[in-house]
XYZ file of C-alpha atoms in Angstrom:
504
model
C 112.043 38.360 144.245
C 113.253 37.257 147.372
C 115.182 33.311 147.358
C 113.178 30.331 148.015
C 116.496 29.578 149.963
C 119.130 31.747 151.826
C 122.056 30.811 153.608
C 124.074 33.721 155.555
C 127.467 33.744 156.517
C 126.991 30.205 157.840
C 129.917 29.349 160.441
C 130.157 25.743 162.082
C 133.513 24.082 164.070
C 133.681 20.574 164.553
C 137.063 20.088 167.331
C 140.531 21.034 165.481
C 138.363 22.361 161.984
C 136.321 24.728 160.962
C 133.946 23.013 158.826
C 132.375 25.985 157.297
C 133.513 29.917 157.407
C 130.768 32.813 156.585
C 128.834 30.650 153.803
C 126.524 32.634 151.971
C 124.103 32.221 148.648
C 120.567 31.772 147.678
C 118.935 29.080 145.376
C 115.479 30.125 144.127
C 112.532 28.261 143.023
C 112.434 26.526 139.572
C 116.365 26.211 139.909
C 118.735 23.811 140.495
C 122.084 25.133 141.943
C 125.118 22.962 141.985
C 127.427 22.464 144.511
C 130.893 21.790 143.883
C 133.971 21.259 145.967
C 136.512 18.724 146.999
C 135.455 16.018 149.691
C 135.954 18.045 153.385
C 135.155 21.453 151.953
C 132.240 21.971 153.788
C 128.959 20.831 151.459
C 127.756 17.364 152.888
C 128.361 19.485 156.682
C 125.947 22.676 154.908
C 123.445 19.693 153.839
C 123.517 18.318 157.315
C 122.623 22.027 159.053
C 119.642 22.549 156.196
C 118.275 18.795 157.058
C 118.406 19.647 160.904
C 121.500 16.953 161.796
C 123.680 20.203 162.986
C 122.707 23.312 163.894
C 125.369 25.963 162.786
C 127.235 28.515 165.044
C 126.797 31.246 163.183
C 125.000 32.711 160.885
C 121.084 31.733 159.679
C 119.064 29.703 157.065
C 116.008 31.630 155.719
C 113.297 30.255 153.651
C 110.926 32.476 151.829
C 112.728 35.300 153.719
C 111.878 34.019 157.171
C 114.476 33.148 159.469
C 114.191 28.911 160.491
C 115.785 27.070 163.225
C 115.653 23.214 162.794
C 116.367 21.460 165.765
C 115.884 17.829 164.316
C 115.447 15.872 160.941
C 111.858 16.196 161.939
C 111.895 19.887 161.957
C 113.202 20.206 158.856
C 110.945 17.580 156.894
C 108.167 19.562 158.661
C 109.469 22.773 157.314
C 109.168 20.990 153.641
C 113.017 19.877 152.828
C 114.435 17.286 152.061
C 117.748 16.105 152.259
C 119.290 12.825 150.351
C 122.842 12.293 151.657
C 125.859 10.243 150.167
C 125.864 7.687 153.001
C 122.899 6.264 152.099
C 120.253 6.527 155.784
C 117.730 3.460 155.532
C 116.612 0.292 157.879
C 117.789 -2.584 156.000
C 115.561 -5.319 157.826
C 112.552 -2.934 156.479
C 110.325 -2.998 153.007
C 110.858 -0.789 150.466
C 107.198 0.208 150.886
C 107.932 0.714 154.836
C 111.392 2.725 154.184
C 109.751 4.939 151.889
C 106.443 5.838 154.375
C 109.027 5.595 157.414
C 107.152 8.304 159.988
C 104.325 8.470 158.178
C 102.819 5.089 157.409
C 99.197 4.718 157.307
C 97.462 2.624 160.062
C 93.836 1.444 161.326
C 92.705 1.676 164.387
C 96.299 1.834 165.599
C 97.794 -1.057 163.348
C 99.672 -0.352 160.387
C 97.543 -0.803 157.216
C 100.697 -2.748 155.175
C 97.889 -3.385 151.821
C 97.558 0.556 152.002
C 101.205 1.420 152.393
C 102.107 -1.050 149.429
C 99.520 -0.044 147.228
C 100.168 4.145 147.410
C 104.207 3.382 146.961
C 103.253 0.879 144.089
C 100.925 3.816 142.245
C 103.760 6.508 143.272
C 106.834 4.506 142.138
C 104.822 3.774 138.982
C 104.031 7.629 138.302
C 107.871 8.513 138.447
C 108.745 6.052 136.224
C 110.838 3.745 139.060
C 111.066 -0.027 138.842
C 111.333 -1.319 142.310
C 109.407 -4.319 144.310
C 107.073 -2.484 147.343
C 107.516 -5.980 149.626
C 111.352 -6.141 148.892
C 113.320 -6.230 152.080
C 116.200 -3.227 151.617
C 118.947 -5.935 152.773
C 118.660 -7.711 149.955
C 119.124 -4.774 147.051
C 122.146 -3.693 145.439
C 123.561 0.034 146.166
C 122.276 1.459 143.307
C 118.577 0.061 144.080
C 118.936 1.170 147.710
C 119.888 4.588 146.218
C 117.011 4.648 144.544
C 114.914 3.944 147.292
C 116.565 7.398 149.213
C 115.832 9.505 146.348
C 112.166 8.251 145.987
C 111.363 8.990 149.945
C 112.608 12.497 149.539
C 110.046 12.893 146.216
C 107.050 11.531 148.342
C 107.361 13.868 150.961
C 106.456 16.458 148.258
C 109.355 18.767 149.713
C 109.692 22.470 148.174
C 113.372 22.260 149.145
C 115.444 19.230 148.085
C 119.204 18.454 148.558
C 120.629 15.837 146.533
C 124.586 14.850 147.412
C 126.322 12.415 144.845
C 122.868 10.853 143.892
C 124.267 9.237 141.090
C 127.484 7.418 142.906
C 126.408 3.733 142.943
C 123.519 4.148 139.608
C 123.305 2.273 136.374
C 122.996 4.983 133.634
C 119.605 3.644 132.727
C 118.620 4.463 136.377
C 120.480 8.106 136.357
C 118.340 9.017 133.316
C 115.319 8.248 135.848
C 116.915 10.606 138.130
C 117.923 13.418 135.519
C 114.011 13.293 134.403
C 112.307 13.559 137.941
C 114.941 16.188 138.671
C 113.755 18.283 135.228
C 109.824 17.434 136.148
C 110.831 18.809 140.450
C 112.200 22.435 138.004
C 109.079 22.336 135.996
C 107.122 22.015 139.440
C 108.658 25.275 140.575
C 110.762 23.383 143.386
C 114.096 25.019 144.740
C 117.313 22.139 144.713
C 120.604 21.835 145.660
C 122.764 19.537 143.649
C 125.927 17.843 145.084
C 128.265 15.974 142.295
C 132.069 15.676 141.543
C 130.801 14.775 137.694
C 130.989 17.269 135.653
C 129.028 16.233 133.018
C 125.951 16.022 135.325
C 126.528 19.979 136.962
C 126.552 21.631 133.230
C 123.779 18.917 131.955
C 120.995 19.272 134.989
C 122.597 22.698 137.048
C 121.438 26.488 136.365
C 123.810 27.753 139.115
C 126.528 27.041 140.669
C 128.444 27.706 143.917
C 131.924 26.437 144.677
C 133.391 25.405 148.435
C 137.105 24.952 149.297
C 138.314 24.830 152.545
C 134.562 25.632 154.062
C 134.739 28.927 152.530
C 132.507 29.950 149.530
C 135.071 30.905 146.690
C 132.946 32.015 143.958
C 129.181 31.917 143.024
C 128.346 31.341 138.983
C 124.924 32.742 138.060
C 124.924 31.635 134.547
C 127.295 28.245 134.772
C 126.522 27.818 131.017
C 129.166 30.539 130.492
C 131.802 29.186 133.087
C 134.525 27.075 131.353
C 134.811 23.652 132.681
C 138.964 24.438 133.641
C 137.298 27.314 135.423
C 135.459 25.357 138.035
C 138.253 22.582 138.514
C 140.843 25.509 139.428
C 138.302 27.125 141.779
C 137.903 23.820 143.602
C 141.452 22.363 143.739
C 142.709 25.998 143.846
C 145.585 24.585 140.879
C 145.321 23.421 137.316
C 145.043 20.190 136.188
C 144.642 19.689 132.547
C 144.510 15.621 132.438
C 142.897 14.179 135.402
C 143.573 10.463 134.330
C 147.484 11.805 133.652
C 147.716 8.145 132.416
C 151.857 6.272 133.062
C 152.888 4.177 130.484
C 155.083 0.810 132.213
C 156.991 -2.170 131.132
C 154.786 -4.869 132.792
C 156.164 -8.300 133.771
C 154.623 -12.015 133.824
C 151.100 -13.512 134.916
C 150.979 -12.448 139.043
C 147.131 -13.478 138.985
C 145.111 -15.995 137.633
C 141.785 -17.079 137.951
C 139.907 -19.843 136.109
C 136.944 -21.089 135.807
C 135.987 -19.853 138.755
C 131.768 -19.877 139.511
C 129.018 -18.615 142.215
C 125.670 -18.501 142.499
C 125.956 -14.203 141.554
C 127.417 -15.284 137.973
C 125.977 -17.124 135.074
C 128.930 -19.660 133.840
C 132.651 -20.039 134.759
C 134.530 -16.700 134.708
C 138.786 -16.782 133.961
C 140.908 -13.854 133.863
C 144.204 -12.921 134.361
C 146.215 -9.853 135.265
C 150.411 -9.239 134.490
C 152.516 -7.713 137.116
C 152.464 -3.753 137.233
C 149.146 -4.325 135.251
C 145.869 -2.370 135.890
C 142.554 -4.156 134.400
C 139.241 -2.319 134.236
C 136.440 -3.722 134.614
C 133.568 -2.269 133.380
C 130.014 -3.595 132.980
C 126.252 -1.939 133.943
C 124.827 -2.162 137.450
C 123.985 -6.100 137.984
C 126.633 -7.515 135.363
C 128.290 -9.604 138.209
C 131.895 -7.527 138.279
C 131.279 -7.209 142.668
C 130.455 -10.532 142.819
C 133.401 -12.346 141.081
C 135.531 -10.450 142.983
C 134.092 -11.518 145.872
C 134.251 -14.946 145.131
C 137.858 -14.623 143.853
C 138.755 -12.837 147.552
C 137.009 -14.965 149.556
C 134.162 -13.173 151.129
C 131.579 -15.132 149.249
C 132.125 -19.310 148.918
C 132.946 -20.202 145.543
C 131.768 -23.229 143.766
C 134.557 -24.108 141.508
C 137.434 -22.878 139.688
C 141.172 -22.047 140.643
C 143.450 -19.156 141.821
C 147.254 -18.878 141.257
C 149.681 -16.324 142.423
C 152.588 -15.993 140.626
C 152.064 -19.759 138.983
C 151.475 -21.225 142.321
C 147.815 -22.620 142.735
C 146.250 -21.183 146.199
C 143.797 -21.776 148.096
C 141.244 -18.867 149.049
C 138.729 -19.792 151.479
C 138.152 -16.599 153.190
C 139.259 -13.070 153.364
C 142.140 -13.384 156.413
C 143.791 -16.190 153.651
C 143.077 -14.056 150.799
C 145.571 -11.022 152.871
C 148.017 -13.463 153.912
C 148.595 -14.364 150.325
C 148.960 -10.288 149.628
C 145.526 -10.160 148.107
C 143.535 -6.937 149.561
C 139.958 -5.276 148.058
C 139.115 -1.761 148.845
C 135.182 -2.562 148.903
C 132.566 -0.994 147.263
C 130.216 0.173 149.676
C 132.653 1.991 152.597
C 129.972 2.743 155.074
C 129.023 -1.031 155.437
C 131.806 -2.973 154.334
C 135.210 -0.526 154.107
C 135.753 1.610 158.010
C 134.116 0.605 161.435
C 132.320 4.130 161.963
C 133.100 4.062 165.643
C 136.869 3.834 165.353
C 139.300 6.163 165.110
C 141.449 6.902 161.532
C 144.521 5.263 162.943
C 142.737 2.511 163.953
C 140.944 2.134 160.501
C 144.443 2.323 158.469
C 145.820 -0.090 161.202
C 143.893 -2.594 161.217
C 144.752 -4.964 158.710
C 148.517 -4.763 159.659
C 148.286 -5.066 163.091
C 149.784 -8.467 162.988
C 153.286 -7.245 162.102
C 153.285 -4.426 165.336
C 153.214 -7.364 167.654
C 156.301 -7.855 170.130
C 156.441 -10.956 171.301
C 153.435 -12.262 169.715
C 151.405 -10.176 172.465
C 152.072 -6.911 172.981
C 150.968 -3.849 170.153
C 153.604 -1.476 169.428
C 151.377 1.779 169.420
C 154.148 3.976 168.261
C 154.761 1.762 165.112
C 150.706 2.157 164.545
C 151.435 6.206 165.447
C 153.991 6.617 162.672
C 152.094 4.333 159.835
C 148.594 6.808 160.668
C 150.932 9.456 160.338
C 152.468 8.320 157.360
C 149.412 7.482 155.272
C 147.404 10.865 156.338
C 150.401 12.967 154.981
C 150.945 10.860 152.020
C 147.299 10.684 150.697
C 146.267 13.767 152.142
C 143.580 12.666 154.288
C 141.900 15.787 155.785
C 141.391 14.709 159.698
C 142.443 16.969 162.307
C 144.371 14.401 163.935
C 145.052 10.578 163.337
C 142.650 9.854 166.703
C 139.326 11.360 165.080
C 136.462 9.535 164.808
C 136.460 7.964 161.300
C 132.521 8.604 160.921
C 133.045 12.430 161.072
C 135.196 12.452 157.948
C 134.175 12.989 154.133
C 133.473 10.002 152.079
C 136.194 10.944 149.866
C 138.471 11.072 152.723
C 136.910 7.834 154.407
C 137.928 6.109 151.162
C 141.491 7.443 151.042
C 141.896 5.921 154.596
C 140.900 2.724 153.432
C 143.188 2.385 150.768
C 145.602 3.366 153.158
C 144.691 0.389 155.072
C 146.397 -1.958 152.203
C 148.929 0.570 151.187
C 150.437 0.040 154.805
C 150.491 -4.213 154.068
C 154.278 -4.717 153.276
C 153.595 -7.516 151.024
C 151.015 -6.526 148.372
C 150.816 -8.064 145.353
C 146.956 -8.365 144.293
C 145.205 -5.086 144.542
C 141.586 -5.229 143.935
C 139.630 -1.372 143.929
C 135.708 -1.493 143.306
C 134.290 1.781 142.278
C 137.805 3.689 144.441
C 136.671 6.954 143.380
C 132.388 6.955 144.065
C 131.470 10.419 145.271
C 135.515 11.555 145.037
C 136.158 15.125 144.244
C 138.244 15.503 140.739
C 141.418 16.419 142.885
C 141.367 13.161 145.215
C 140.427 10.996 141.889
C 143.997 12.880 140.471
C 145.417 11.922 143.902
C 144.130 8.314 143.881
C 145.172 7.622 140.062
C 148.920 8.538 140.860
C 148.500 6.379 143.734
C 147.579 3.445 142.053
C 149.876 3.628 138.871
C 152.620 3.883 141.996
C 151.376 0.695 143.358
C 151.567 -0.959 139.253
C 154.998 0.591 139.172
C 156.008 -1.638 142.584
C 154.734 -4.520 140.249
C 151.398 -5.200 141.652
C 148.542 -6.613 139.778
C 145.721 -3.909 139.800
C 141.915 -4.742 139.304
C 139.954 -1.969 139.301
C 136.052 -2.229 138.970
C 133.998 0.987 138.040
C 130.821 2.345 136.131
C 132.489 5.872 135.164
C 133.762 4.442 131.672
C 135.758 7.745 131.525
C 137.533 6.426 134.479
C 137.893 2.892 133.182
C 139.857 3.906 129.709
C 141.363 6.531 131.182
C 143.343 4.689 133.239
C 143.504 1.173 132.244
C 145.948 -0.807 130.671
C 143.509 -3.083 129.392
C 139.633 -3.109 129.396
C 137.372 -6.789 130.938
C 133.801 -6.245 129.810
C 131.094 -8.124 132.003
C 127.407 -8.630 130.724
C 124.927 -10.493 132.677
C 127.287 -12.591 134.825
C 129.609 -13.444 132.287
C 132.612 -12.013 130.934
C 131.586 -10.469 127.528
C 134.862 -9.791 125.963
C 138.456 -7.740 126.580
C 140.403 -4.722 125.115
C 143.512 -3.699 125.148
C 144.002 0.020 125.906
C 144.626 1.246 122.099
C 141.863 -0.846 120.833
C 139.088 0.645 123.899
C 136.846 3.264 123.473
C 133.526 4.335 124.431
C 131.660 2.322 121.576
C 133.878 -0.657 122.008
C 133.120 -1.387 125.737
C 129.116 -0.033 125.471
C 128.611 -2.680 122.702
C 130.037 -5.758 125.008
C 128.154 -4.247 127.793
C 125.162 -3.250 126.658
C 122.440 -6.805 126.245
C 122.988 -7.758 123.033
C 118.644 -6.795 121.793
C 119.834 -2.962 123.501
C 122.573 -2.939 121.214
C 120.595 -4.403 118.260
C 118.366 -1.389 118.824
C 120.792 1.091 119.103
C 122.426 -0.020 115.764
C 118.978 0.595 114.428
């Protein structure tokens, strides 16, 4: 039986890389192959050539045996794939209703018929089981809901093909169960799909299949991945072992470096106070909504606060916007990259050298370029940033790789002393996360307080020094890393009539 889906000795060069070398396997209907590989081995670049974004040098795409050529998105659509990247692709100023029908909205007489459109993606979103408002402007829903809306637009185009990469990166576990059913139902339906996702938990739960990338080669192709140990595929994508990816470091921390108290927002539902010791690293952990993004944009400055104090090392400050919030050695690594973290049109030096600009002025006027030159360097050899030279274009990186350039960004501040990561490894392969870990615990080491926000609880107790629980805008509770465990934090985060039930 020949594949639903072929790809032969795909080939594609991007200026100084070679994005993908003689990439070839199949993925047949009623299966769902996973892709695996670090960020910049080639998959989101293979996506890109199936969904018509890139054509590839070499090499072809069959489906059903026949030989394709997508010039466009539109070709492809036409052809019956679909394609949901990682950087989510929507028109925020748009419905949910009018994102979803986007090229194919229904009209009268030449006018679009908005009762029509909002009625079939009210009676569609209600047949896959997803809870989202038709006449909600995209702008004003979280990540995870604007994820959502991706995945859904891909479904109603009734594709036979679908590519999903790192669907799951910014959703509430409630909302990836959604996702892990309508994936099951697309199998049952005899559809062919690609799944992209550095979890491993999600490849061996939802995958038949498997194919690994490294280096934009294909290194091995696992019919049965049921039978593949887990240590297996991590080798074959790193191309080394590593046997704790958390490889947790133990320090002697010092006194209170940051304080907050009382602080309050419209986001959060009462006053919120925490604190966090020198060389310190707090999780926080809490489902999609629970207000843990918010705080910590009130406590940075990018949102207006409404009450409540902030100290530095004992000292009150004041925090009235982001500039005063670096100046006082306070930096965020944001949560969403492609619209709040790099400025897409940029190079990578520029995006690492942004922040720090300030101290490469001589005389108060003039850049020094070659001080800019040798931080770039600097931060692309030291986190490993895969860019074939510091003055690429940002946007034509990886995500992972994106990420590590932002961090590099506040690395290069010589003054840190309040790091604050939300979600620093979403869509990371498992060797960056290793990578990124041993970078923060360096930064604790230096005696830096370290907030990091994420929804992988793996993540959170695996590295954590001590555990804040949010729930509903509120701080729920704290644990100290002995006392933390997977029960522990669900039951502060969980609404307390969930975990009545679950107790039941």
């Amino acid at each position: 039986m020949s594949a639903t889906l072929r790809f032969d000795n795909i080939g594609k060069v991007f200026p100084g890389v070679r994005a993908l070398d003689g990439v070839s396997f199949d993925v047949h209907a009623g299966e769902v192959h996973g892709l695996m590989g670090e960020n910049g081995a080639g998959k989101s670049t293979l996506l890109k050539i199936l969904g018509g974004e890139y054509q590839p040098d070499s090499g072809r795409v069959l489906i059903d045996g026949n030989e394709v050529h997508f010039a466009s998105a539109a070709a492809s659509i036409g052809a019956g794939i679909a394609v949901i990247h990682q950087e989510l692709q929507y028109v925020p100023d748009l419905t949910v209703a009018e994102n979803l029908l986007l090229g194919a909205l229904p009209s009268t007489f030449g006018w679009v018929n908005k009762r029509e459109a909002k009625k079939h993606v009210k009676e569609r979103l209600q047949a896959m089981g997803v809870d989202l408002d038709p006449n909600a402007k995209l702008r004003k829903l979280s990540i995870a809901q604007r994820q959502m809306v991706e995945i859904c637009k891909a479904l109603l185009r009734n594709a036979r093909v679908i590519a999903l990469d790192e669907p799951t990166s910014s959703l509430s576990h409630r909302e990836t169960e959604v996702l892990f059913k309508l994936v099951r139902d697309l199998q049952a339906d005899n559809r062919a799909l690609i799944y992209i996702s550095h979890r491993m938990d999600e490849i061996y739960e939802l995958c038949n299949t498997c194919t690994i990338f490294r280096d934009g080669r294909k290194i091995a192709s696992h019919l049965s991945l049921a039978e593949v140990p887990r240590d297996t595929l991590v080798a074959e994508m790193v191309g080394r072992e590593i046997s704790d990816i958390y490889d947790y470091k133990p320090r002697e921390l010092g006194p209170v470096r940051f304080s907050v108290a009382n602080v309050e927002g419209h986001a959060l539902n009462g006053p919120a106070s925490f604190e966090v010791r020198r060389g310190e690293i707090v999780g926080f952990f809490g489902l999609v909504g629970a207000g843990r993004s918010e705080l910590m944009h009130l406590v940075y400055g990018a949102e207006r606060k409404k009450g409540g104090t902030i100290a530095l090392d004992g000292q009150p400050i004041r925090v009235r916007s982001t500039g005063e919030a670096i100046r006082h050695g306070i930096v965020l690594c944001p949560e969403d990259r492609k619209e709040e973290g790099v400025i897409a049109m940029a190079t990578v030096a520029e995006n690492i050298n942004i922040s720090c600009r300030r101290h490469y002025l001589r005389a108060g006027f003039f850049l020094d370029r070659k001080k800019e030159a040798q931080t770039a360097e600097r931060f692309i050899k030291l986190l490993k940033i895969k860019t074939p030279t510091r003055k690429q274009k940002i946007r034509f990186l990886s995500g992972g790789n994106q990420q590590k350039a932002i961090l590099s960004r506040w690395l290069a501040e010589p003054d840190l002393k309040v790091v604050i990561l939300d979600e620093p490894t979403r869509g990371i392969d498992v060797g960056a996360k290793h990578e990124i870990y041993n970078v923060i615990y360096q930064l604790a080491e230096r005696g830096c307080a370290i907030v990091m926000i994420s929804s992988e609880l793996p993540e959170v107790l695996g590295v954590s020094d001590r555990i804040v629980v949010m729930r509903q805008g509120r701080i729920a509770g704290e644990l100290p890393r002995e006392m933390a465990n997977e029960q522990s934090v669900l039951s502060l985060a969980l609404p307390q009539s969930d975990t009545t039930a679950k107790a039941a």
